[in-house]
Amino acid sequence: MSRLTYVNGKYHEYKDSLVHIEDRGYQFADGVYEVFGIINKKIVDYEGHINRLFRSLKEIRISSPINKSSYYFHIKKLIKINRIVDGLVYLQITRGVAERDFKFPVKTKPSLVMIAKSISKKTYEDNFNKGIKIKTIKDLRWKRVDIKTINLLAPVLAKQEAAEHSCQEAWLIDEDGFITEGSSSTAWILKKNILYTTPLSNSILNGITRQTLIKGLNKKKLKLIEKKFNMKDIKDADEAFITSATQYVMPVIRVDNLKIGNGKIGKYANLFRKAYMEAVKLS
Ligand code: PMP
């Protein structure tokens, strides 16, 4: 089946889904994005993602090319026409097409593209049951990673280095030796029945999966502390996790050459996944 995409107001075949070479996303990474998880044809935590998209747009002063309610319509339509059951919708907005100049163009309309992708439940289940491996890498990103911009060169290099070490994700380490977050996920460790994750600041993205897991943990009265952690804490950790819109809650079994727990997914993994899945809003 061919994939259909959304490009600036029209639906296209995947192979015909093109943007101009002077799109500012292409030339300057001048844009923002969102990833919406899809479970059983429904959008996961739509409100959280759309609100973060509008915040990102505001922070870099791009006005939305369509009104807020239209996003829902187009995402649902992409799910339907691509017959997605489980998977994701990727959405990107750039400042638009203009002759190359660093300053904002005056009359340019922002570009909006969306693409849907199927990811089988089985792929997620298999990864969950195996757990993933992490490589730590210096955090070389800019100072406003709270904005979900398409400026992703540092995470690209980090993820590549992780892959070259047979790891599925990189955890980024700040100047003081603390983990900020994953290259495309939120990082968590569990120590003595308490879960730890980095507090919100400009140095991490406010993960929507993070927010929902926290809600789920509160409901189940599981203990969470928002506090930075380093390699010493990881050494003492009983379990570790990442969360993101496409990986949901994913257990970590190794960080660099440190085995977490006994090197297999721990007893809290299912509990946290359940807490998360019970707290998500599907629409
Ligand atoms: N941090 C970074 C750097 C990310 O790229 C992502 C994934 N978009 C996350 C955290 C997790 O955010 P979310 O749960 O909203 O996908």
CSV table of C-alpha atoms and ligand atoms in Angstrom, one decimal:
chain,number,residue,atom,x,y,z
A,1,MET,CA,0.0,0.0,0.0
A,2,SER,CA,1.4,3.4,-0.9
A,3,ARG,CA,1.7,5.9,1.9
A,4,LEU,CA,-0.1,9.2,1.7
A,5,THR,CA,1.4,12.3,3.3
A,6,TYR,CA,0.2,15.9,4.0
A,7,VAL,CA,2.2,18.7,2.4
A,8,ASN,CA,1.0,22.3,2.7
A,9,GLY,CA,-2.7,21.7,2.5
A,10,LYS,CA,-2.7,18.7,0.1
A,11,TYR,CA,-2.5,15.0,0.4
A,12,HIS,CA,0.3,13.4,-1.7
A,13,GLU,CA,1.8,10.0,-2.6
A,14,TYR,CA,4.9,9.5,-0.6
A,15,LYS,CA,7.2,9.7,-3.7
A,16,ASP,CA,5.7,13.0,-4.7
A,17,SER,CA,5.9,14.6,-1.2
A,18,LEU,CA,8.4,17.4,-1.9
A,19,VAL,CA,9.5,20.7,-0.4
A,20,HIS,CA,11.5,23.4,-2.1
A,21,ILE,CA,15.3,23.6,-1.7
A,22,GLU,CA,15.0,27.0,-0.2
A,23,ASP,CA,12.7,25.9,2.6
A,24,ARG,CA,14.2,27.3,5.8
A,25,GLY,CA,13.9,24.0,7.5
A,26,TYR,CA,16.3,22.5,4.9
A,27,GLN,CA,18.7,25.5,5.0
A,28,PHE,CA,18.7,26.6,8.7
A,29,ALA,CA,16.8,23.9,10.7
A,30,ASP,CA,14.4,26.8,11.2
A,31,GLY,CA,11.4,24.9,12.4
A,32,VAL,CA,9.8,22.7,15.0
A,33,TYR,CA,8.2,19.3,15.1
A,34,GLU,CA,6.0,16.9,17.0
A,35,VAL,CA,5.6,13.2,17.1
A,36,PHE,CA,2.1,11.7,18.0
A,37,GLY,CA,1.9,8.1,19.0
A,38,ILE,CA,-1.0,6.1,17.6
A,39,ILE,CA,-2.6,3.2,19.5
A,40,ASN,CA,-5.6,1.4,18.1
A,41,LYS,CA,-6.1,4.1,15.5
A,42,LYS,CA,-6.3,6.7,18.3
A,43,ILE,CA,-3.9,9.6,19.0
A,44,VAL,CA,-2.0,9.4,22.3
A,45,ASP,CA,-2.2,12.5,24.5
A,46,TYR,CA,-3.2,14.8,21.6
A,47,GLU,CA,-3.7,17.8,23.8
A,48,GLY,CA,-0.3,17.6,25.4
A,49,HIS,CA,1.5,17.3,22.0
A,50,ILE,CA,-0.5,20.0,20.3
A,51,ASN,CA,0.0,22.4,23.2
A,52,ARG,CA,3.7,21.8,23.1
A,53,LEU,CA,3.8,22.4,19.4
A,54,PHE,CA,2.1,25.8,19.8
A,55,ARG,CA,4.6,26.6,22.6
A,56,SER,CA,7.5,25.6,20.4
A,57,LEU,CA,6.1,27.8,17.5
A,58,LYS,CA,5.7,30.7,19.9
A,59,GLU,CA,9.3,30.4,21.3
A,60,ILE,CA,10.8,30.7,17.8
A,61,ARG,CA,8.2,33.2,16.5
A,62,ILE,CA,6.5,31.1,13.8
A,63,SER,CA,2.7,31.5,13.4
A,64,SER,CA,0.8,28.4,12.8
A,65,PRO,CA,-0.1,27.9,9.1
A,66,ILE,CA,-3.5,26.4,10.1
A,67,ASN,CA,-5.8,26.8,13.0
A,68,LYS,CA,-5.4,24.6,16.1
A,69,SER,CA,-8.5,22.4,15.5
A,70,SER,CA,-7.4,21.6,11.9
A,71,TYR,CA,-4.4,19.6,13.2
A,72,TYR,CA,-6.6,17.0,14.8
A,73,PHE,CA,-8.6,16.7,11.6
A,74,HIS,CA,-5.5,16.1,9.4
A,75,ILE,CA,-3.8,13.7,11.8
A,76,LYS,CA,-7.0,11.6,12.0
A,77,LYS,CA,-7.3,11.6,8.3
A,78,LEU,CA,-3.7,10.5,7.8
A,79,ILE,CA,-4.3,7.6,10.2
A,80,LYS,CA,-7.4,6.6,8.3
A,81,ILE,CA,-6.2,6.9,4.7
A,82,ASN,CA,-2.9,5.1,5.6
A,83,ARG,CA,-4.8,2.4,7.6
A,84,ILE,CA,-2.6,2.9,10.6
A,85,VAL,CA,-3.5,0.9,13.7
A,86,ASP,CA,-0.4,1.4,15.8
A,87,GLY,CA,2.4,3.7,14.9
A,88,LEU,CA,3.1,7.5,14.7
A,89,VAL,CA,2.4,10.7,13.0
A,90,TYR,CA,5.3,13.0,12.4
A,91,LEU,CA,4.5,16.7,12.0
A,92,GLN,CA,6.9,19.5,11.0
A,93,ILE,CA,6.5,23.2,10.6
A,94,THR,CA,9.2,25.4,9.2
A,95,ARG,CA,9.4,29.2,8.6
A,96,GLY,CA,8.7,28.5,5.0
A,97,VAL,CA,10.4,29.0,1.6
A,98,ALA,CA,12.4,32.2,1.0
A,99,GLU,CA,15.6,33.3,-0.6
A,100,ARG,CA,18.4,32.4,1.7
A,101,ASP,CA,18.9,35.1,4.4
A,102,PHE,CA,19.4,34.5,8.1
A,103,LYS,CA,16.7,37.2,9.1
A,104,PHE,CA,13.1,36.2,9.1
A,105,PRO,CA,11.5,36.5,5.6
A,106,VAL,CA,8.7,39.1,5.5
A,107,LYS,CA,5.8,37.5,3.7
A,108,THR,CA,6.6,33.8,3.8
A,109,LYS,CA,4.0,31.3,4.8
A,110,PRO,CA,5.2,28.6,7.1
A,111,SER,CA,5.5,25.1,5.6
A,112,LEU,CA,3.6,22.2,7.2
A,113,VAL,CA,4.2,18.5,6.5
A,114,MET,CA,2.9,15.4,8.1
A,115,ILE,CA,3.7,11.7,7.6
A,116,ALA,CA,2.2,8.6,9.2
A,117,LYS,CA,4.0,5.4,9.9
A,118,SER,CA,2.9,2.0,11.1
A,119,ILE,CA,4.8,0.3,13.9
A,120,SER,CA,3.5,-3.0,14.9
A,121,LYS,CA,2.6,-3.7,18.6
A,122,LYS,CA,4.9,-6.7,18.3
A,123,THR,CA,7.9,-4.6,17.6
A,124,TYR,CA,7.3,-2.6,20.7
A,125,GLU,CA,6.6,-5.7,22.8
A,126,ASP,CA,9.8,-7.4,21.5
A,127,ASN,CA,11.9,-4.4,22.4
A,128,PHE,CA,10.2,-4.0,25.8
A,129,ASN,CA,10.9,-7.7,26.7
A,130,LYS,CA,14.5,-7.5,25.7
A,131,GLY,CA,15.2,-4.0,27.1
A,132,ILE,CA,17.6,-1.6,25.5
A,133,LYS,CA,21.2,-0.6,25.9
A,134,ILE,CA,22.5,2.9,26.4
A,135,LYS,CA,25.7,4.7,25.5
A,136,THR,CA,26.5,7.9,27.4
A,137,ILE,CA,27.8,10.8,25.3
A,138,LYS,CA,28.6,14.4,26.0
A,139,ASP,CA,25.6,16.7,25.7
A,140,LEU,CA,26.6,19.0,22.8
A,141,ARG,CA,23.2,20.5,22.1
A,142,TRP,CA,22.3,24.2,22.2
A,143,LYS,CA,20.8,25.8,25.3
A,144,ARG,CA,17.1,25.8,24.4
A,145,VAL,CA,16.4,22.1,24.0
A,146,ASP,CA,13.1,22.7,25.8
A,147,ILE,CA,11.9,23.9,22.3
A,148,LYS,CA,11.2,20.9,20.0
A,149,THR,CA,13.2,22.2,17.0
A,150,ILE,CA,14.3,20.3,14.0
A,151,ASN,CA,17.9,21.3,14.8
A,152,LEU,CA,18.9,17.7,15.6
A,153,LEU,CA,22.5,17.4,14.5
A,154,ALA,CA,23.9,16.7,18.1
A,155,PRO,CA,21.2,14.0,18.7
A,156,VAL,CA,21.9,12.5,15.2
A,157,LEU,CA,25.6,12.2,16.1
A,158,ALA,CA,24.9,10.8,19.6
A,159,LYS,CA,22.4,8.2,18.3
A,160,GLN,CA,24.9,7.1,15.6
A,161,GLU,CA,27.7,6.7,18.1
A,162,ALA,CA,25.3,4.7,20.3
A,163,ALA,CA,24.4,2.5,17.4
A,164,GLU,CA,28.1,1.9,16.6
A,165,HIS,CA,28.4,0.5,20.1
A,166,SER,CA,25.4,-1.7,19.7
A,167,CYS,CA,23.2,0.6,21.8
A,168,GLN,CA,19.7,1.8,21.0
A,169,GLU,CA,19.8,5.1,22.7
A,170,ALA,CA,22.4,7.7,23.9
A,171,TRP,CA,22.1,9.4,27.4
A,172,LEU,CA,23.5,12.9,27.2
A,173,ILE,CA,25.9,14.1,29.9
A,174,ASP,CA,26.2,17.7,30.9
A,175,GLU,CA,29.3,19.6,32.0
A,176,ASP,CA,28.8,18.5,35.6
A,177,GLY,CA,28.6,14.9,34.8
A,178,PHE,CA,24.8,14.6,35.2
A,179,ILE,CA,22.5,12.9,32.6
A,180,THR,CA,20.2,15.5,31.0
A,181,GLU,CA,18.1,13.1,28.9
A,182,GLY,CA,18.2,10.7,26.0
A,183,SER,CA,19.0,11.8,22.5
A,184,SER,CA,15.3,11.4,21.7
A,185,SER,CA,13.8,10.3,25.0
A,186,THR,CA,13.5,11.1,28.7
A,187,ALA,CA,15.9,9.2,31.1
A,188,TRP,CA,14.8,7.5,34.4
A,189,ILE,CA,16.5,5.4,37.0
A,190,LEU,CA,15.0,3.4,39.9
A,191,LYS,CA,16.9,3.2,43.2
A,192,LYS,CA,15.5,1.6,46.4
A,193,ASN,CA,11.9,1.7,45.0
A,194,ILE,CA,12.1,5.4,44.1
A,195,LEU,CA,12.1,6.6,40.5
A,196,TYR,CA,14.4,9.5,39.5
A,197,THR,CA,14.3,11.8,36.5
A,198,THR,CA,15.9,15.2,35.7
A,199,PRO,CA,13.8,18.2,36.7
A,200,LEU,CA,12.4,20.4,34.0
A,201,SER,CA,14.6,23.3,32.7
A,202,ASN,CA,15.8,24.7,29.4
A,203,SER,CA,18.3,21.7,29.3
A,204,ILE,CA,15.6,19.1,28.6
A,205,LEU,CA,12.5,18.6,26.6
A,206,ASN,CA,9.3,18.5,28.7
A,207,GLY,CA,8.3,15.0,27.5
A,208,ILE,CA,4.6,14.4,27.1
A,209,THR,CA,5.2,10.7,27.9
A,210,ARG,CA,7.1,11.9,31.0
A,211,GLN,CA,4.1,14.0,32.1
A,212,THR,CA,1.7,11.1,31.6
A,213,LEU,CA,3.9,8.6,33.4
A,214,ILE,CA,4.1,11.0,36.4
A,215,LYS,CA,0.3,11.3,36.5
A,216,GLY,CA,0.1,7.5,36.4
A,217,LEU,CA,2.7,7.1,39.1
A,218,ASN,CA,0.8,9.5,41.3
A,219,LYS,CA,-2.4,7.6,40.9
A,220,LYS,CA,-0.7,4.4,42.0
A,221,LYS,CA,1.2,6.2,44.8
A,222,LEU,CA,4.6,5.2,43.4
A,223,LYS,CA,7.4,7.4,44.5
A,224,LEU,CA,9.1,9.8,42.1
A,225,ILE,CA,11.8,12.4,42.7
A,226,GLU,CA,12.7,15.0,40.1
A,227,LYS,CA,16.4,15.1,40.6
A,228,LYS,CA,19.5,15.0,38.4
A,229,PHE,CA,21.5,11.7,38.5
A,230,ASN,CA,25.0,10.8,37.4
A,231,MET,CA,27.0,7.6,36.6
A,232,LYS,CA,27.5,6.9,40.3
A,233,ASP,CA,23.7,6.9,40.8
A,234,ILE,CA,23.4,4.6,37.7
A,235,LYS,CA,25.9,2.2,39.2
A,236,ASP,CA,23.6,1.9,42.3
A,237,ALA,CA,20.4,1.7,40.3
A,238,ASP,CA,18.1,-1.3,40.4
A,239,GLU,CA,16.3,-0.5,37.2
A,240,ALA,CA,16.4,2.2,34.4
A,241,PHE,CA,14.0,3.3,31.7
A,242,ILE,CA,13.5,5.7,28.8
A,243,THR,CA,10.2,7.2,27.8
A,244,SER,CA,9.1,8.8,24.5
A,245,ALA,CA,6.1,9.2,22.3
A,246,THR,CA,7.2,6.2,20.1
A,247,GLN,CA,8.8,4.0,22.8
A,248,TYR,CA,6.3,4.7,25.6
A,249,VAL,CA,8.0,3.1,28.7
A,250,MET,CA,11.0,1.1,27.6
A,251,PRO,CA,13.3,-0.7,30.1
A,252,VAL,CA,17.1,-0.2,30.0
A,253,ILE,CA,19.3,-3.2,30.8
A,254,ARG,CA,22.8,-1.7,30.3
A,255,VAL,CA,24.4,1.8,30.5
A,256,ASP,CA,27.9,1.8,28.9
A,257,ASN,CA,29.5,-1.3,30.5
A,258,LEU,CA,27.3,-1.3,33.6
A,259,LYS,CA,24.6,-3.9,33.8
A,260,ILE,CA,21.4,-2.6,35.4
A,261,GLY,CA,20.0,-4.9,37.9
A,262,ASN,CA,20.8,-8.4,36.7
A,263,GLY,CA,21.0,-7.3,33.1
A,264,LYS,CA,17.4,-8.3,32.3
A,265,ILE,CA,14.3,-6.1,32.6
A,266,GLY,CA,13.3,-5.5,36.2
A,267,LYS,CA,10.1,-6.1,38.2
A,268,TYR,CA,9.0,-2.5,38.0
A,269,ALA,CA,9.0,-2.4,34.2
A,270,ASN,CA,5.6,-3.8,33.7
A,271,LEU,CA,4.2,-1.8,36.6
A,272,PHE,CA,5.4,1.5,35.2
A,273,ARG,CA,4.2,0.6,31.7
A,274,LYS,CA,0.8,-0.2,33.2
A,275,ALA,CA,0.7,3.0,35.2
A,276,TYR,CA,1.5,5.0,32.0
A,277,MET,CA,-1.0,3.1,29.8
A,278,GLU,CA,-3.7,3.7,32.3
A,279,ALA,CA,-3.0,7.4,32.4
A,280,VAL,CA,-2.8,8.1,28.6
A,281,LYS,CA,-5.6,9.9,26.9
A,282,LEU,CA,-6.6,8.4,23.5
A,283,SER,CA,-8.6,10.5,21.1
B,1,PMP,N1,13.8,14.4,25.0
B,1,PMP,C1,14.1,14.5,23.7
B,1,PMP,C2,15.4,15.2,23.4
B,1,PMP,C3,13.3,14.0,22.7
B,1,PMP,O1,13.6,14.2,21.4
B,1,PMP,C4,12.1,13.4,23.1
B,1,PMP,C5,11.2,12.8,22.0
B,1,PMP,N2,10.5,13.7,21.3
B,1,PMP,C6,11.7,13.3,24.4
B,1,PMP,C7,12.6,13.8,25.4
B,1,PMP,C8,10.5,12.6,24.9
B,1,PMP,O2,9.4,13.4,24.6
B,1,PMP,P1,8.0,12.8,24.3
B,1,PMP,O3,7.7,11.9,25.5
B,1,PMP,O4,7.1,14.0,24.3
B,1,PMP,O5,8.1,12.1,23.0
